[in-house]
Amino acid sequence: MRPAPTAIGAEPLPPGALGIETVGMTMRFGNFTALEDVSLRVSPGTFHALLGENGAGKSTLVKCIMGFYHATAGQLLVGGREIEIADPRDARALSMGMVYQHFTLVPSLTVAENLVISRADAPGIIDWGKELEELEAFMASMPFRVPLEQPVNRLAAGEKQKLEILKQLYLGSRFVILDEPTSVLTPDEADEVLGHVRGLCTAGEISVLMITHKFREVTAFADEVSVLRKGRLVGQGKVADLTHEQMAEMMIGVEKEYRPVERSGSPGKLVLELENVRATDRSGLKEIALDNLTVRAGEIVGIAGISGNGQMELMEILTGQRSTSAGQIRVEGEPYKATRAESQAHSVRYLPEEPLRNACAPRMSVIENIAFRSFDRNADQQRFWLTPAEMKRRGNELISAFKVKVAEPEGPIAALSGGNVQRAVLARELTGDVRLLIISNPCFGLDFAAVAEIRARIVAARNAGAGVLLMSEDLDEIMELSDRILVMSDGRINFEVAAQNATLAEIGHHMGGHA
Amino acid sequence: MESDLGLWAIPLAVIGGAIRVSTPILFVSLGETLTERSGRINLGLEGTLVFGAMAAYATAVLSGSPWLGVLVGALCGAVFGLIHGVICSIPKVNDIAIGIAMMLLGTGLAFYFGKPFIQPVAPDLPAIPLGWWSDLPQVQAALNVNVLFVIGLIAALALAWALRATRPGLILRVVGDSTDAARAMGLRPAMIRTMATAIGGAFAGIGGSYLSLYYPGSWNEGISSGQGLMAVALVIFARWSPINCFWAALLFGGAGALGPALQSVGVTQGYYLFYAAPYILTLGVLIATSSTSRALTGAPGELSITK
């Protein structure tokens, strides 16, 4: 390994938590300024929160710090001295680590392999017996654990996020950037993880810069906060001195009053029925068993549960991505196999988890992706010849109606940020007649303005008479939106309650697997 | 040929054929496994195989040493791999298209430089007579195992071990599975892929030297008859596992010997159909081992054909 880049003649960096500072950091992509003159300081052993809406420049800033981008202007100080970070390898050598919003684990490698190979001093020949023993010991000292022998592509999002954080701790990073680390964790898990991270800060072992949308976490765990808006630093201060309202004001500029859409009407006829459905889970070892699950028109049925308890599989069953071994699915009384013709006939719409992977053709354009439901339809007729002009007009209309931030509508949808992919898919799925809407974690990784807007659209669809099945790991979301709440645990639905009678304690109890 | 073994001649011929024919296929598929595990596909190995065969033969003719021939074959293969790797490191260059170009370049150059070496005779690579315990000439012939076959088997085992339990092996898999993860780890994917392609090319070059220096044991333009391409396909069949490559190559070699073996015991009708046995067998096993509910297991995530 090559030595850490330091200024000539400089002393080695001090031990313990590492402080970093950016001075006038500016990043331009062509004509577009993603980051302008941002100066912030993370003192050693502090927990610094970075707030901002989608596209505010938070990711750009941390990528400049970590050496993925080379800032157009500005300096970076690490441990009090100016350092040029040419690539992420340099950052690593300085014991700076990052947990990314997009997972950076290697999908086909096991958890243990991912951890060992991420180490800079991974031995040339790996003695797996010894490594596994050491990893077991490391896992045992952590507040949460992930199965070591499981390939990463079999882990649910929540488990992957835990592993990403574990990896940084395992690598002994002394400055860690967390990019929305808790969006896939339950509130308890989030508190546990952040509490542990916070503890490491207080002990002077690491400094943390955390990108987040959740004010609650900022207040509970961070020492200081910086707020970005449209690439500029618009506010900074000690968390103790700031209220949620002040932070929100900095983030969105003018205070926006969000009025929730009133719900109206009462549940109508059955739109979705699952009867004795059986399937295997993603590991192929456990069974998903849904004896009786129904959704009526004009109601939102929320499915709560800790990630990895069968929600992903349920979604896959409903979208036709996973085959069932027994049972029946009926939509509006007719057997349903999730073919395109059937979903068209019954107006079934989906927003799956990780929409870029499950609901988009990543390399096709945003316009084309938005046209997936309609490109071959001409009113109720099939069409053979496409009408690109019409597709483009409609696409652009939806892009602006759903406020998808997109630089190039004809460019690949994979170039969009996670939140904007989500909006683009929602634009497609919520347009036209919707009689059954099946959604999974619709607000994963979105900022709070976008969250409010998307939730309002879901409630609007319900009020217009659609049946909605909402799977979410965010309990607040379930509580806020649902008419009826089900809890999924260990591949089964083990609890059902009407929303007005639901209590967080009771739902949490059943999420934990207690009958 | 008069056979005094009756129908026993068939399995014997199949075993012998498996050992004899499989070696070049094994080497090419091992090389391709290495390359594909890094996230690139090198379709040019057919050209590398043919060029390696020519270069090895020419060297052996000129120097009198078959082993020097093998070395030169491997070096030429590495150069071909390196060229492929470097060109593919340029953004937006498609590895499959470059592979096809390299295949044509390799065979073309081999034919051009190989013209003067069609006549001369080169010394053969040595074989180990594992059939010494038998009096039957057929058994002795079938168990005459070339040293390169043994090296190939050891290489397969070593590769499988290296991919599982060494740092370079794990890094190769990281790069092959996720460019993003590799970058985040501070690795340089393009360089690692280029190295893997070069080493893969060297394997194919060794495979070529076996063709011209042992079996069939002469240099001519039809020497490979598409074995290089078949070996690339076998990698998918072997699910990117070196050990499976060994079995797949044996199976393929054995099935290929079925036609001639049947002919030799006096089957006169339809034996041509058995010449297609390797291909039919490959198809059959592929269908039998595939799954409708899962993507190709073990496929490297960055491979352009599976992405």
Short mmCIF file of C-alpha atoms in Angstrom, two decimals, chain A residues 40-463:
data_model
loop_
_atom_site.label_atom_id
_atom_site.label_comp_id
_atom_site.label_asym_id
_atom_site.label_seq_id
_atom_site.Cartn_x
_atom_site.Cartn_y
_atom_site.Cartn_z
CA LEU A 40 -17.83 23.64 6.97
CA ARG A 41 -15.88 22.23 9.85
CA VAL A 42 -16.26 18.90 11.59
CA SER A 43 -14.22 19.06 14.78
CA PRO A 44 -12.57 15.87 16.05
CA GLY A 45 -15.01 13.69 17.95
CA THR A 46 -18.15 15.53 16.89
CA PHE A 47 -21.29 14.36 15.16
CA HIS A 48 -22.11 16.80 12.37
CA ALA A 49 -25.39 16.64 10.46
CA LEU A 50 -25.74 17.83 6.88
CA LEU A 51 -29.30 18.78 5.99
CA GLY A 52 -30.73 19.62 2.61
CA GLU A 53 -33.40 18.68 0.08
CA ASN A 54 -32.79 16.31 -2.82
CA GLY A 55 -30.35 17.91 -5.22
CA ALA A 56 -29.11 20.48 -2.70
CA GLY A 57 -25.53 19.36 -3.23
CA LYS A 58 -24.99 17.18 -0.17
CA SER A 59 -23.80 14.19 -2.15
CA THR A 60 -21.58 16.39 -4.31
CA LEU A 61 -19.96 17.84 -1.22
CA VAL A 62 -19.16 14.50 0.33
CA LYS A 63 -17.93 13.11 -2.99
CA CYS A 64 -15.52 16.03 -3.19
CA ILE A 65 -14.33 15.27 0.33
CA MET A 66 -13.85 11.59 -0.46
CA GLY A 67 -12.00 12.21 -3.72
CA PHE A 68 -14.64 10.92 -6.16
CA TYR A 69 -14.86 14.41 -7.60
CA HIS A 70 -12.09 16.96 -7.79
CA ALA A 71 -13.50 20.24 -6.60
CA THR A 72 -13.34 23.06 -9.10
CA ALA A 73 -12.17 25.35 -6.32
CA GLY A 74 -11.61 25.27 -2.58
CA GLN A 75 -9.48 23.34 -0.13
CA LEU A 76 -9.84 20.39 2.16
CA LEU A 77 -8.20 20.29 5.56
CA VAL A 78 -7.76 16.93 7.22
CA GLY A 79 -6.50 16.88 10.78
CA GLY A 80 -5.76 20.59 10.49
CA ARG A 81 -3.59 20.44 7.39
CA GLU A 82 -4.34 20.99 3.77
CA ILE A 83 -4.50 17.79 1.81
CA GLU A 84 -5.20 17.03 -1.81
CA ILE A 85 -7.26 13.86 -2.15
CA ALA A 86 -6.77 12.52 -5.64
CA ASP A 87 -9.02 9.47 -5.39
CA PRO A 88 -11.00 7.50 -2.79
CA ARG A 89 -7.90 5.41 -2.12
CA ASP A 90 -6.18 8.46 -0.66
CA ALA A 91 -9.19 9.08 1.56
CA ARG A 92 -9.04 5.50 2.73
CA ALA A 93 -5.34 5.82 3.51
CA LEU A 94 -6.21 8.79 5.73
CA SER A 95 -8.77 6.57 7.52
CA MET A 96 -11.70 8.45 6.10
CA GLY A 97 -14.66 6.23 5.30
CA MET A 98 -18.12 6.61 3.84
CA VAL A 99 -21.42 4.79 3.93
CA TYR A 100 -23.09 5.55 0.63
CA GLN A 101 -26.71 6.05 -0.24
CA HIS A 102 -26.32 3.51 -3.03
CA PHE A 103 -24.93 0.34 -1.59
CA THR A 104 -21.30 -0.35 -2.40
CA LEU A 105 -21.21 -3.92 -1.24
CA VAL A 106 -20.26 -6.57 -3.74
CA PRO A 107 -23.50 -8.46 -4.42
CA SER A 108 -22.25 -11.99 -5.02
CA LEU A 109 -19.67 -12.02 -2.25
CA THR A 110 -20.67 -13.15 1.21
CA VAL A 111 -20.78 -10.76 4.16
CA ALA A 112 -17.50 -12.14 5.45
CA GLU A 113 -15.80 -11.82 2.07
CA ASN A 114 -17.06 -8.27 1.72
CA LEU A 115 -15.66 -7.32 5.10
CA VAL A 116 -12.27 -8.95 4.66
CA ILE A 117 -11.61 -7.66 1.15
CA SER A 118 -12.58 -4.13 2.14
CA ARG A 119 -9.63 -4.08 4.52
CA ALA A 120 -6.55 -2.41 3.09
CA ASP A 121 -4.35 -4.95 4.84
CA ALA A 122 -6.31 -8.00 3.70
CA PRO A 123 -3.79 -10.84 3.68
CA GLY A 124 -2.58 -12.27 0.38
CA ILE A 125 -3.77 -15.70 1.39
CA ILE A 126 -6.89 -15.67 3.49
CA ASP A 127 -7.17 -18.14 6.31
CA TRP A 128 -10.94 -18.36 6.45
CA GLY A 129 -11.04 -20.30 9.68
CA LYS A 130 -9.16 -17.58 11.53
CA GLU A 131 -10.90 -14.69 9.74
CA LEU A 132 -14.36 -16.05 10.49
CA GLU A 133 -13.43 -16.46 14.14
CA GLU A 134 -12.26 -12.85 14.31
CA LEU A 135 -15.34 -11.62 12.46
CA GLU A 136 -17.59 -13.50 14.86
CA ALA A 137 -15.83 -11.80 17.74
CA PHE A 138 -16.20 -8.41 16.05
CA MET A 139 -19.90 -9.01 15.36
CA ALA A 140 -20.44 -10.04 18.96
CA SER A 141 -19.09 -6.67 20.13
CA MET A 142 -21.46 -4.73 17.86
CA PRO A 143 -24.98 -3.57 18.71
CA PHE A 144 -26.42 -5.47 15.74
CA ARG A 145 -25.27 -8.25 13.49
CA VAL A 146 -25.57 -9.60 9.98
CA PRO A 147 -25.18 -13.29 9.01
CA LEU A 148 -21.57 -13.73 7.91
CA GLU A 149 -22.00 -16.56 5.40
CA GLN A 150 -24.92 -15.00 3.52
CA PRO A 151 -24.20 -13.53 0.05
CA VAL A 152 -24.99 -9.84 0.08
CA ASN A 153 -27.48 -10.06 -2.78
CA ARG A 154 -29.70 -12.14 -0.48
CA LEU A 155 -29.83 -9.43 2.19
CA ALA A 156 -32.71 -6.97 2.43
CA ALA A 157 -32.04 -3.25 2.19
CA GLY A 158 -32.08 -2.80 5.95
CA GLU A 159 -29.51 -5.51 6.51
CA LYS A 160 -27.28 -4.10 3.77
CA GLN A 161 -27.33 -0.70 5.42
CA LYS A 162 -26.37 -2.21 8.74
CA LEU A 163 -23.54 -4.05 7.04
CA GLU A 164 -22.29 -0.84 5.42
CA ILE A 165 -22.05 0.81 8.83
CA LEU A 166 -20.49 -2.29 10.37
CA LYS A 167 -17.92 -2.25 7.58
CA GLN A 168 -16.73 1.25 8.43
CA LEU A 169 -16.42 0.34 12.10
CA TYR A 170 -14.59 -2.83 11.10
CA LEU A 171 -12.18 -0.83 8.94
CA GLY A 172 -11.37 1.43 11.84
CA SER A 173 -12.25 4.64 10.01
CA ARG A 174 -11.63 7.74 12.14
CA PHE A 175 -13.78 10.06 10.06
CA VAL A 176 -17.01 8.59 8.70
CA ILE A 177 -19.53 10.07 6.32
CA LEU A 178 -23.00 8.55 6.62
CA ASP A 179 -25.34 9.18 3.70
CA GLU A 180 -28.89 8.80 5.04
CA PRO A 181 -27.95 5.77 7.06
CA THR A 182 -31.27 5.10 8.76
CA SER A 183 -33.78 5.34 5.94
CA VAL A 184 -34.18 1.57 5.90
CA LEU A 185 -33.99 0.92 9.63
CA THR A 186 -36.85 0.75 12.10
CA PRO A 187 -36.90 3.64 14.58
CA ASP A 188 -35.51 1.37 17.29
CA GLU A 189 -32.75 0.08 15.07
CA ALA A 190 -31.95 3.61 13.95
CA ASP A 191 -31.66 4.79 17.53
CA GLU A 192 -29.51 1.82 18.37
CA VAL A 193 -27.16 2.33 15.43
CA LEU A 194 -26.89 6.09 15.82
CA GLY A 195 -26.55 5.74 19.57
CA HIS A 196 -23.58 3.50 19.02
CA VAL A 197 -22.08 5.87 16.45
CA ARG A 198 -22.70 8.76 18.85
CA GLY A 199 -20.94 6.82 21.60
CA LEU A 200 -17.88 6.36 19.40
CA CYS A 201 -17.85 10.12 18.76
CA THR A 202 -18.06 10.95 22.44
CA ALA A 203 -15.27 8.48 23.15
CA GLY A 204 -13.14 10.47 20.71
CA GLU A 205 -12.67 7.55 18.32
CA ILE A 206 -14.44 8.92 15.26
CA SER A 207 -15.91 12.10 13.85
CA VAL A 208 -19.08 11.81 11.80
CA LEU A 209 -20.66 13.80 9.01
CA MET A 210 -24.19 12.51 8.45
CA ILE A 211 -26.46 13.40 5.56
CA THR A 212 -30.05 13.14 6.71
CA HIS A 213 -33.60 14.35 6.30
CA LYS A 214 -34.77 13.43 9.74
CA PHE A 215 -34.80 16.33 12.19
CA ARG A 216 -35.48 13.94 15.02
CA GLU A 217 -32.13 12.26 14.44
CA VAL A 218 -30.35 15.58 14.14
CA THR A 219 -31.74 16.73 17.48
CA ALA A 220 -31.18 13.43 19.21
CA PHE A 221 -27.64 12.66 18.06
CA ALA A 222 -25.85 15.51 16.29
CA ASP A 223 -23.70 18.22 17.88
CA GLU A 224 -23.71 20.59 14.97
CA VAL A 225 -25.67 21.02 11.78
CA SER A 226 -25.01 22.57 8.37
CA VAL A 227 -27.80 23.20 5.90
CA LEU A 228 -27.39 23.25 2.12
CA ARG A 229 -29.83 24.66 -0.39
CA LYS A 230 -29.23 24.67 -4.14
CA GLY A 231 -25.53 24.10 -3.66
CA ARG A 232 -25.03 26.88 -1.13
CA LEU A 233 -24.49 26.77 2.58
CA VAL A 234 -27.54 28.54 4.03
CA GLY A 235 -27.24 27.83 7.71
CA GLN A 236 -24.96 26.38 10.31
CA GLY A 237 -24.95 26.08 14.05
CA LYS A 238 -25.09 24.04 17.18
CA VAL A 239 -28.04 21.70 17.26
CA ALA A 240 -28.82 22.74 20.83
CA ASP A 241 -29.51 26.29 19.61
CA LEU A 242 -31.88 25.35 16.80
CA THR A 243 -35.49 24.22 16.64
CA HIS A 244 -36.94 21.92 14.00
CA GLU A 245 -38.82 24.85 12.55
CA GLN A 246 -35.65 26.88 12.14
CA MET A 247 -33.89 24.00 10.43
CA ALA A 248 -36.86 23.38 8.14
CA GLU A 249 -36.92 27.05 7.27
CA MET A 250 -33.25 26.97 6.28
CA MET A 251 -33.80 23.89 4.17
CA ILE A 252 -36.74 24.99 2.10
CA GLY A 253 -36.21 28.74 2.27
CA VAL A 254 -39.74 29.97 2.76
CA GLU A 255 -41.89 28.05 5.17
CA LYS A 256 -44.37 25.89 3.32
CA GLU A 257 -47.58 24.88 5.01
CA TYR A 258 -48.48 21.31 4.13
CA ARG A 259 -52.14 20.54 4.24
CA PRO A 260 -52.91 16.84 4.25
CA VAL A 261 -55.52 15.66 1.81
CA GLU A 262 -58.69 14.83 3.67
CA ARG A 263 -59.69 11.24 3.36
CA SER A 264 -63.25 10.62 2.29
CA GLY A 265 -65.57 7.76 1.47
CA SER A 266 -65.60 4.32 2.99
CA PRO A 267 -64.24 0.99 1.79
CA GLY A 268 -66.12 -0.52 -1.14
CA LYS A 269 -65.93 -3.92 -2.79
CA LEU A 270 -62.95 -6.26 -2.60
CA VAL A 271 -60.23 -5.48 -5.12
CA LEU A 272 -57.41 -7.72 -3.96
CA GLU A 273 -57.67 -11.10 -2.27
CA LEU A 274 -54.86 -13.47 -1.41
CA GLU A 275 -55.91 -16.88 -0.24
CA ASN A 276 -53.53 -19.45 1.23
CA VAL A 277 -50.66 -18.20 -0.90
CA ARG A 278 -47.36 -19.99 -0.34
CA ALA A 279 -43.94 -19.16 -1.74
CA THR A 280 -40.33 -19.52 -0.70
CA ASP A 281 -38.43 -16.52 0.55
CA ARG A 282 -35.31 -15.06 -1.02
CA SER A 283 -32.98 -17.40 0.83
CA GLY A 284 -35.01 -20.36 -0.41
CA LEU A 285 -35.14 -21.75 3.11
CA LYS A 286 -38.19 -20.16 4.67
CA GLU A 287 -41.79 -20.08 3.61
CA ILE A 288 -43.93 -17.07 2.94
CA ALA A 289 -47.46 -17.91 4.03
CA LEU A 290 -50.35 -15.53 3.46
CA ASP A 291 -53.58 -17.17 4.50
CA ASN A 292 -55.90 -14.30 3.95
CA LEU A 293 -55.10 -10.81 2.82
CA THR A 294 -57.72 -8.49 1.37
CA VAL A 295 -57.80 -4.92 0.16
CA ARG A 296 -61.05 -3.11 -0.57
CA ALA A 297 -61.65 -0.23 -2.92
CA GLY A 298 -61.14 3.11 -1.21
CA GLU A 299 -58.97 1.90 1.64
CA ILE A 300 -55.30 1.91 2.40
CA VAL A 301 -54.02 -1.28 3.96
CA GLY A 302 -50.64 -0.75 5.55
CA ILE A 303 -48.24 -3.62 6.10
CA ALA A 304 -45.79 -2.86 8.86
CA GLY A 305 -42.78 -4.97 9.65
CA ILE A 306 -39.05 -5.01 10.09
CA SER A 307 -37.22 -5.38 6.78
CA GLY A 308 -36.53 -8.94 5.76
CA ASN A 309 -39.73 -10.43 7.15
CA GLY A 310 -41.28 -11.24 3.80
CA GLN A 311 -42.46 -7.85 2.55
CA MET A 312 -40.04 -7.94 -0.37
CA GLU A 313 -41.29 -11.41 -1.31
CA LEU A 314 -44.92 -10.35 -1.00
CA MET A 315 -44.21 -7.48 -3.39
CA GLU A 316 -42.51 -9.85 -5.79
CA ILE A 317 -45.46 -12.24 -5.65
CA LEU A 318 -47.86 -9.43 -6.46
CA THR A 319 -45.76 -8.08 -9.32
CA GLY A 320 -45.29 -11.54 -10.81
CA GLN A 321 -41.56 -11.61 -10.10
CA ARG A 322 -41.81 -14.56 -7.73
CA SER A 323 -43.76 -17.72 -8.41
CA THR A 324 -46.10 -19.16 -5.83
CA SER A 325 -46.29 -22.80 -4.88
CA ALA A 326 -49.89 -22.74 -3.73
CA GLY A 327 -52.90 -20.52 -3.20
CA GLN A 328 -54.74 -18.00 -5.25
CA ILE A 329 -54.55 -14.31 -5.95
CA ARG A 330 -57.71 -12.59 -7.15
CA VAL A 331 -58.17 -9.04 -8.33
CA GLU A 332 -61.75 -7.80 -8.57
CA GLY A 333 -62.85 -11.40 -8.20
CA GLU A 334 -60.81 -12.78 -11.09
CA PRO A 335 -57.65 -14.89 -10.83
CA TYR A 336 -54.60 -12.69 -11.22
CA LYS A 337 -51.17 -13.69 -12.47
CA ALA A 338 -49.76 -10.18 -12.87
CA THR A 339 -49.54 -10.29 -16.65
CA ARG A 340 -49.51 -7.00 -18.47
CA ALA A 341 -52.93 -7.67 -19.92
CA GLU A 342 -54.39 -8.43 -16.49
CA SER A 343 -52.84 -5.42 -14.80
CA GLN A 344 -54.12 -3.28 -17.66
CA ALA A 345 -57.61 -4.75 -17.45
CA HIS A 346 -57.87 -4.21 -13.70
CA SER A 347 -55.81 -0.99 -13.57
CA VAL A 348 -53.30 -2.43 -11.11
CA ARG A 349 -50.35 -0.15 -10.54
CA TYR A 350 -47.11 -0.71 -8.68
CA LEU A 351 -44.34 1.17 -7.00
CA PRO A 352 -41.86 -1.51 -5.91
CA GLU A 353 -38.87 -1.16 -3.64
CA GLU A 354 -35.72 0.03 -5.46
CA PRO A 355 -37.73 1.27 -8.47
CA LEU A 356 -34.67 1.71 -10.65
CA ARG A 357 -34.10 -2.02 -10.49
CA ASN A 358 -37.66 -3.31 -10.24
CA ALA A 359 -39.70 -0.86 -12.27
CA CYS A 360 -37.41 0.79 -14.80
CA ALA A 361 -35.21 -0.02 -17.76
CA PRO A 362 -32.23 1.89 -16.37
CA ARG A 363 -30.55 2.69 -19.68
CA MET A 364 -33.69 3.79 -21.48
CA SER A 365 -34.64 7.43 -21.33
CA VAL A 366 -36.80 9.05 -18.68
CA ILE A 367 -39.47 9.72 -21.31
CA GLU A 368 -39.50 6.09 -22.42
CA ASN A 369 -39.67 4.82 -18.88
CA ILE A 370 -42.61 7.07 -18.16
CA ALA A 371 -44.35 5.72 -21.26
CA PHE A 372 -44.13 2.05 -20.23
CA ARG A 373 -47.80 1.85 -19.29
CA SER A 374 -49.10 3.72 -22.28
CA PHE A 375 -46.73 3.43 -25.23
CA ASP A 376 -48.69 0.65 -26.93
CA ARG A 377 -52.16 1.88 -26.06
CA ASN A 378 -54.36 4.08 -28.10
CA ALA A 379 -57.35 4.72 -25.87
CA ASP A 380 -58.51 1.13 -25.33
CA GLN A 381 -56.92 -0.21 -28.48
CA GLN A 382 -53.51 -1.79 -28.98
CA ARG A 383 -51.23 0.17 -31.18
CA PHE A 384 -48.32 -1.08 -33.25
CA TRP A 385 -46.70 2.13 -34.44
CA LEU A 386 -45.46 4.32 -31.64
CA THR A 387 -45.92 8.04 -31.59
CA PRO A 388 -42.66 9.47 -30.25
CA ALA A 389 -43.91 13.05 -30.36
CA GLU A 390 -46.93 12.14 -28.23
CA MET A 391 -44.76 10.13 -25.83
CA LYS A 392 -42.42 13.06 -25.45
CA ARG A 393 -45.22 15.53 -24.86
CA ARG A 394 -46.84 13.31 -22.24
CA GLY A 395 -43.50 12.54 -20.62
CA ASN A 396 -42.56 16.17 -20.29
CA GLU A 397 -46.01 16.94 -18.95
CA LEU A 398 -45.67 14.31 -16.23
CA ILE A 399 -42.10 15.32 -15.45
CA SER A 400 -43.24 18.81 -14.63
CA ALA A 401 -46.48 17.70 -12.95
CA PHE A 402 -44.59 15.40 -10.57
CA LYS A 403 -41.63 17.80 -10.26
CA VAL A 404 -39.07 15.24 -11.41
CA LYS A 405 -35.73 17.03 -11.49
CA VAL A 406 -34.18 15.89 -14.70
CA ALA A 407 -31.47 17.55 -16.74
CA GLU A 408 -32.08 15.58 -19.90
CA PRO A 409 -35.51 13.94 -20.42
CA GLU A 410 -34.05 11.92 -23.32
CA GLY A 411 -31.14 10.76 -21.15
CA PRO A 412 -31.07 7.42 -19.28
CA ILE A 413 -33.23 7.24 -16.19
CA ALA A 414 -30.30 5.69 -14.32
CA ALA A 415 -28.69 9.15 -14.26
CA LEU A 416 -31.42 10.48 -11.96
CA SER A 417 -31.07 10.58 -8.19
CA GLY A 418 -33.03 8.01 -6.19
CA GLY A 419 -35.79 10.41 -5.22
CA ASN A 420 -36.31 11.52 -8.77
CA VAL A 421 -36.50 7.96 -10.09
CA GLN A 422 -39.16 7.40 -7.44
CA ARG A 423 -41.12 10.42 -8.68
CA ALA A 424 -40.79 9.41 -12.32
CA VAL A 425 -42.16 5.94 -11.57
CA LEU A 426 -44.95 7.41 -9.46
CA ALA A 427 -45.80 9.76 -12.32
CA ARG A 428 -46.21 6.75 -14.57
CA GLU A 429 -48.11 4.60 -12.10
CA LEU A 430 -50.51 7.19 -10.73
CA THR A 431 -51.58 8.53 -14.10
CA GLY A 432 -54.84 7.33 -15.56
CA ASP A 433 -57.36 4.99 -13.99
CA VAL A 434 -55.99 3.32 -10.83
CA ARG A 435 -58.10 0.69 -9.12
CA LEU A 436 -55.41 -1.14 -7.18
CA LEU A 437 -52.17 0.45 -6.10
CA ILE A 438 -49.43 -1.69 -4.59
CA ILE A 439 -46.55 0.24 -3.12
CA SER A 440 -43.46 -0.54 -1.15
CA ASN A 441 -41.47 2.04 0.80
CA PRO A 442 -42.64 4.91 -1.41
CA CYS A 443 -40.69 7.54 0.49
CA PHE A 444 -37.37 5.74 0.94
CA GLY A 445 -34.60 8.31 0.77
CA LEU A 446 -36.80 11.29 -0.09
CA ASP A 447 -36.68 14.67 1.59
CA PHE A 448 -39.62 15.70 3.66
CA ALA A 449 -41.26 18.02 1.13
CA ALA A 450 -41.28 15.19 -1.41
CA VAL A 451 -42.55 12.79 1.24
CA ALA A 452 -45.55 14.98 2.02
CA GLU A 453 -46.34 15.33 -1.64
CA ILE A 454 -46.11 11.62 -2.42
CA ARG A 455 -48.22 10.70 0.61
CA ALA A 456 -50.83 13.22 -0.48
CA ARG A 457 -50.95 11.58 -3.90
CA ILE A 458 -51.43 8.16 -2.37
CA VAL A 459 -54.29 9.38 -0.22
CA ALA A 460 -55.78 11.13 -3.26
CA ALA A 461 -55.72 7.84 -5.17
CA ARG A 462 -57.51 6.18 -2.25
CA ASN A 463 -60.12 8.92 -2.13
#
